[in-house]
Short mmCIF file of C-alpha atoms in Angstrom, two decimals:
data_model
loop_
_atom_site.label_atom_id
_atom_site.label_comp_id
_atom_site.label_asym_id
_atom_site.label_seq_id
_atom_site.Cartn_x
_atom_site.Cartn_y
_atom_site.Cartn_z
CA GLY N 19 -46.21 106.45 120.31
CA GLU N 20 -43.20 108.61 119.90
CA SER N 21 -42.99 110.26 116.51
CA VAL N 22 -41.73 113.16 114.52
CA GLY N 23 -44.38 114.87 112.44
CA LEU N 24 -44.97 117.86 110.23
CA HIS N 25 -47.81 120.37 110.14
CA LEU N 26 -48.03 121.05 106.41
CA PRO N 27 -47.86 118.44 103.67
CA THR N 28 -47.40 121.00 100.86
CA LEU N 29 -45.96 124.49 100.89
CA SER N 30 -46.23 126.76 97.87
CA VAL N 31 -43.76 129.64 97.89
CA GLN N 32 -43.11 132.41 95.43
CA GLU N 33 -39.57 132.67 94.17
CA GLY N 34 -37.62 135.10 96.28
CA ASP N 35 -39.82 134.77 99.33
CA ASN N 36 -38.78 133.07 102.54
CA SER N 37 -40.00 129.55 103.33
CA ILE N 38 -40.77 128.17 106.75
CA ILE N 39 -41.20 124.44 107.23
CA ASN N 40 -42.38 123.16 110.58
CA CYS N 41 -41.93 119.92 112.45
CA ALA N 42 -43.24 118.65 115.77
CA TYR N 43 -41.56 115.95 117.77
CA SER N 44 -42.76 114.08 120.79
CA ASN N 45 -39.65 112.56 122.34
CA SER N 46 -38.09 115.05 124.72
CA ALA N 47 -35.10 112.73 125.05
CA SER N 48 -34.05 113.30 121.43
CA ASP N 49 -30.75 115.11 121.40
CA TYR N 50 -30.04 115.73 117.76
CA PHE N 51 -32.23 116.92 114.91
CA ILE N 52 -31.53 117.09 111.21
CA TRP N 53 -33.23 118.57 108.19
CA TYR N 54 -32.97 116.74 104.88
CA LYS N 55 -33.93 117.70 101.35
CA GLN N 56 -35.05 114.99 98.97
CA GLU N 57 -35.44 115.52 95.27
CA SER N 58 -37.52 113.13 93.21
CA GLY N 59 -35.86 109.75 92.80
CA LYS N 60 -32.87 110.59 94.97
CA GLY N 61 -31.70 109.90 98.47
CA PRO N 62 -32.00 112.51 101.25
CA GLN N 63 -29.48 115.30 101.22
CA PHE N 64 -28.27 116.81 104.48
CA ILE N 65 -29.20 120.47 104.92
CA ILE N 66 -28.53 121.44 108.51
CA ASP N 67 -28.56 119.96 111.97
CA ILE N 68 -29.00 121.17 115.52
CA ARG N 69 -28.30 119.71 118.92
CA SER N 70 -30.78 119.84 121.73
CA ASN N 71 -28.61 122.23 123.73
CA MET N 72 -29.04 124.88 121.03
CA ASP N 73 -32.08 126.85 119.94
CA LYS N 74 -30.86 128.28 116.67
CA ARG N 75 -28.34 127.45 114.01
CA GLN N 76 -27.67 129.18 110.72
CA GLY N 77 -26.25 127.94 107.48
CA GLN N 78 -26.11 129.30 104.01
CA ARG N 79 -29.63 130.66 103.35
CA VAL N 80 -31.05 128.26 105.93
CA THR N 81 -31.81 128.59 109.62
CA VAL N 82 -33.04 125.91 111.96
CA LEU N 83 -34.90 126.82 115.12
CA LEU N 84 -35.52 124.47 117.99
CA ASN N 85 -38.09 125.12 120.68
CA LYS N 86 -37.79 122.39 123.27
CA THR N 87 -40.57 123.79 125.40
CA VAL N 88 -43.18 122.97 122.78
CA LYS N 89 -41.12 120.31 121.02
CA HIS N 90 -41.06 122.20 117.75
CA LEU N 91 -38.49 122.42 115.01
CA SER N 92 -38.52 124.69 111.99
CA LEU N 93 -36.45 125.22 108.87
CA GLN N 94 -36.32 128.65 107.32
CA ILE N 95 -35.09 129.09 103.78
CA ALA N 96 -34.25 132.62 102.75
CA ALA N 97 -34.91 133.89 99.22
CA THR N 98 -36.36 130.61 98.02
CA GLN N 99 -35.17 129.57 94.59
CA PRO N 100 -36.59 127.11 92.03
CA GLY N 101 -33.85 124.68 92.97
CA ASP N 102 -35.28 124.54 96.48
CA SER N 103 -38.36 122.71 95.20
CA ALA N 104 -38.23 119.30 96.89
CA VAL N 105 -39.57 117.35 99.82
CA TYR N 106 -38.12 118.36 103.16
CA PHE N 107 -37.89 115.97 106.11
CA CYS N 108 -36.99 116.57 109.68
CA ALA N 109 -35.42 113.67 111.51
CA GLU N 110 -34.36 112.94 115.02
CA THR N 111 -31.62 110.69 116.21
CA ARG N 112 -32.20 108.51 119.21
CA SER N 113 -29.00 106.61 118.74
CA TRP N 114 -25.94 107.09 116.62
CA GLY N 115 -26.94 107.37 112.97
CA LYS N 116 -30.38 105.79 113.45
CA LEU N 117 -32.98 108.25 112.33
CA GLN N 118 -36.70 108.63 112.70
CA PHE N 119 -38.16 110.77 109.97
CA GLY N 120 -41.13 113.07 109.96
CA ALA N 121 -43.86 112.89 107.35
CA GLY N 122 -42.25 115.38 104.96
CA THR N 123 -43.29 118.67 103.37
CA GLN N 124 -43.41 119.20 99.64
CA VAL N 125 -42.10 122.66 98.81
CA VAL N 126 -43.16 124.06 95.46
CA VAL N 127 -41.49 127.24 94.30
CA THR N 128 -43.54 129.27 91.87
CA PRO N 129 -42.14 131.98 89.59
CA GLY E 20 -18.85 113.84 95.97
CA ALA E 21 -20.93 110.94 97.18
CA VAL E 22 -19.58 109.22 100.25
CA VAL E 23 -22.12 106.40 100.18
CA SER E 24 -22.78 104.60 96.94
CA GLN E 25 -25.81 102.43 96.33
CA HIS E 26 -26.23 100.03 93.43
CA PRO E 27 -28.27 99.49 91.35
CA SER E 28 -30.23 102.71 91.11
CA ARG E 29 -33.13 100.98 89.39
CA VAL E 30 -34.11 97.36 89.07
CA ILE E 31 -37.10 95.56 87.66
CA CYS E 32 -37.60 91.94 88.57
CA LYS E 33 -40.21 89.28 88.14
CA SER E 34 -42.40 88.22 90.99
CA GLY E 35 -40.84 85.37 92.94
CA THR E 36 -37.25 86.23 92.16
CA SER E 37 -34.64 87.76 94.47
CA VAL E 38 -32.87 91.08 94.15
CA LYS E 39 -29.66 92.22 95.80
CA ILE E 40 -28.94 95.86 96.57
CA GLU E 41 -25.46 97.02 97.57
CA CYS E 42 -24.49 99.90 99.81
CA ARG E 43 -20.87 101.00 99.98
CA SER E 44 -19.14 103.61 102.07
CA LEU E 45 -16.56 105.13 99.74
CA ASP E 46 -13.95 106.85 101.86
CA PHE E 47 -14.66 105.72 105.38
CA GLN E 48 -15.38 102.56 107.29
CA ALA E 49 -18.88 101.95 108.51
CA THR E 50 -19.39 99.33 111.17
CA THR E 51 -23.06 100.16 111.09
CA MET E 52 -25.33 100.91 108.17
CA PHE E 53 -29.05 101.43 108.01
CA TRP E 54 -31.66 100.37 105.47
CA TYR E 55 -34.80 102.39 104.87
CA ARG E 56 -37.80 101.89 102.66
CA GLN E 57 -39.88 104.66 101.18
CA PHE E 58 -43.22 104.28 99.44
CA PRO E 59 -44.46 107.01 97.08
CA LYS E 60 -45.44 110.23 98.80
CA GLN E 61 -44.39 108.83 102.15
CA SER E 62 -41.54 109.21 104.55
CA LEU E 63 -38.53 107.00 105.03
CA MET E 64 -39.14 104.08 107.35
CA LEU E 65 -36.24 102.31 109.00
CA MET E 66 -36.18 98.64 108.13
CA ALA E 67 -33.06 97.36 109.79
CA THR E 68 -29.65 98.12 111.21
CA SER E 69 -26.79 96.36 109.49
CA ASN E 70 -23.90 95.45 111.79
CA GLU E 71 -20.51 94.46 110.46
CA GLY E 72 -19.59 90.98 111.62
CA SER E 73 -22.89 90.26 113.34
CA LYS E 74 -26.57 89.81 112.64
CA ALA E 75 -28.70 92.66 111.49
CA THR E 76 -31.29 94.14 113.80
CA TYR E 77 -34.74 94.41 112.25
CA GLU E 78 -37.47 96.89 113.09
CA GLN E 79 -40.81 95.60 114.23
CA GLY E 80 -42.88 94.29 111.35
CA VAL E 81 -39.96 93.74 108.97
CA GLU E 82 -39.52 90.11 107.95
CA LYS E 83 -35.89 89.13 108.44
CA ASP E 84 -36.23 86.08 106.22
CA LYS E 85 -37.54 88.18 103.38
CA PHE E 86 -35.09 91.05 103.67
CA LEU E 87 -31.69 89.45 104.09
CA ILE E 88 -28.93 91.77 105.21
CA ASN E 89 -25.25 90.95 105.06
CA HIS E 90 -22.54 93.31 106.29
CA ALA E 91 -19.48 91.37 105.20
CA SER E 92 -16.93 94.17 105.35
CA LEU E 93 -16.45 97.60 106.85
CA THR E 94 -17.47 99.26 103.61
CA LEU E 95 -20.23 97.06 102.23
CA SER E 96 -23.72 96.08 103.29
CA THR E 97 -26.15 94.24 101.05
CA LEU E 98 -29.91 93.95 101.21
CA THR E 99 -31.48 91.00 99.39
CA VAL E 100 -35.20 91.04 98.80
CA THR E 101 -36.12 87.39 98.51
CA SER E 102 -39.14 86.03 96.67
CA ALA E 103 -40.11 89.54 95.69
CA HIS E 104 -43.76 90.44 95.22
CA PRO E 105 -45.34 93.54 93.69
CA GLU E 106 -46.02 94.94 97.17
CA ASP E 107 -42.25 95.00 97.73
CA SER E 108 -41.95 97.60 94.99
CA SER E 109 -40.51 100.63 96.72
CA PHE E 110 -37.54 102.97 97.02
CA TYR E 111 -34.85 101.42 99.19
CA ILE E 112 -32.23 103.70 100.71
CA CYS E 113 -29.18 102.95 102.80
CA SER E 114 -27.26 105.22 105.11
CA ALA E 115 -23.97 105.04 106.91
CA PRO E 116 -22.77 107.25 109.75
CA ARG E 117 -19.11 108.14 109.76
CA THR E 118 -17.37 106.70 112.80
CA GLY E 119 -17.20 109.31 115.52
CA GLY E 120 -19.72 111.52 113.80
CA THR E 121 -23.44 111.90 114.03
CA GLU E 122 -24.31 112.74 110.46
CA ALA E 123 -25.68 109.86 108.43
CA PHE E 124 -24.72 109.84 104.77
CA PHE E 125 -27.31 108.46 102.40
CA GLY E 126 -26.99 106.47 99.24
CA GLN E 127 -28.74 107.49 96.06
CA GLY E 128 -31.52 104.97 96.60
CA THR E 129 -32.70 101.96 94.61
CA ARG E 130 -36.04 101.95 92.86
CA LEU E 131 -37.32 98.37 92.92
CA THR E 132 -40.22 97.42 90.70
CA VAL E 133 -41.59 93.91 90.93
CA VAL E 134 -43.74 92.84 88.00
#
């Protein structure tokens, strides 16, 4: 069935290095993608989003890349900090506000 | 600050009892809200769509008689877990999209433990 999935369940990154989190999606009709950060015991926190008519979008220390040809989405975090340790989810919207989440990647920042 | 508030953040209940969880949009009206469930080390799974003034729409496999949803006003949706069992123990999260926008704001989540 249609799904949004991730390649890596856990990513260990040294403080100061760049992180890359990947996500694959299967529904080519999806028109909006979002990355969320979730810290333990909390709700998801919006990081950055991208529409299907774009291939790149930058925020503060984060960049999202969308490759529609291979249905791939990535989140790049520059100069990863200890506070970036969390689980990261990609999500797609198929209708207004209704999200389908990927499996999630645990990012662990080591000193 | 938080734009969607969820209450309580933690609740422990006895097996067989019911628990109500509230989700409020703080500074905007939400005609639609969403309820998700998240088990440990897993992703968020959509349970149902809460519609103000009409019946909720449940995802496949979610028992509507067990998870009662009421969207009585434009700022409040409630999820009641009826006759709770230990397997209902989970993290329940609500979200609300701002009208005219695409971003969904999430509540802080409710950790339900059924003993």
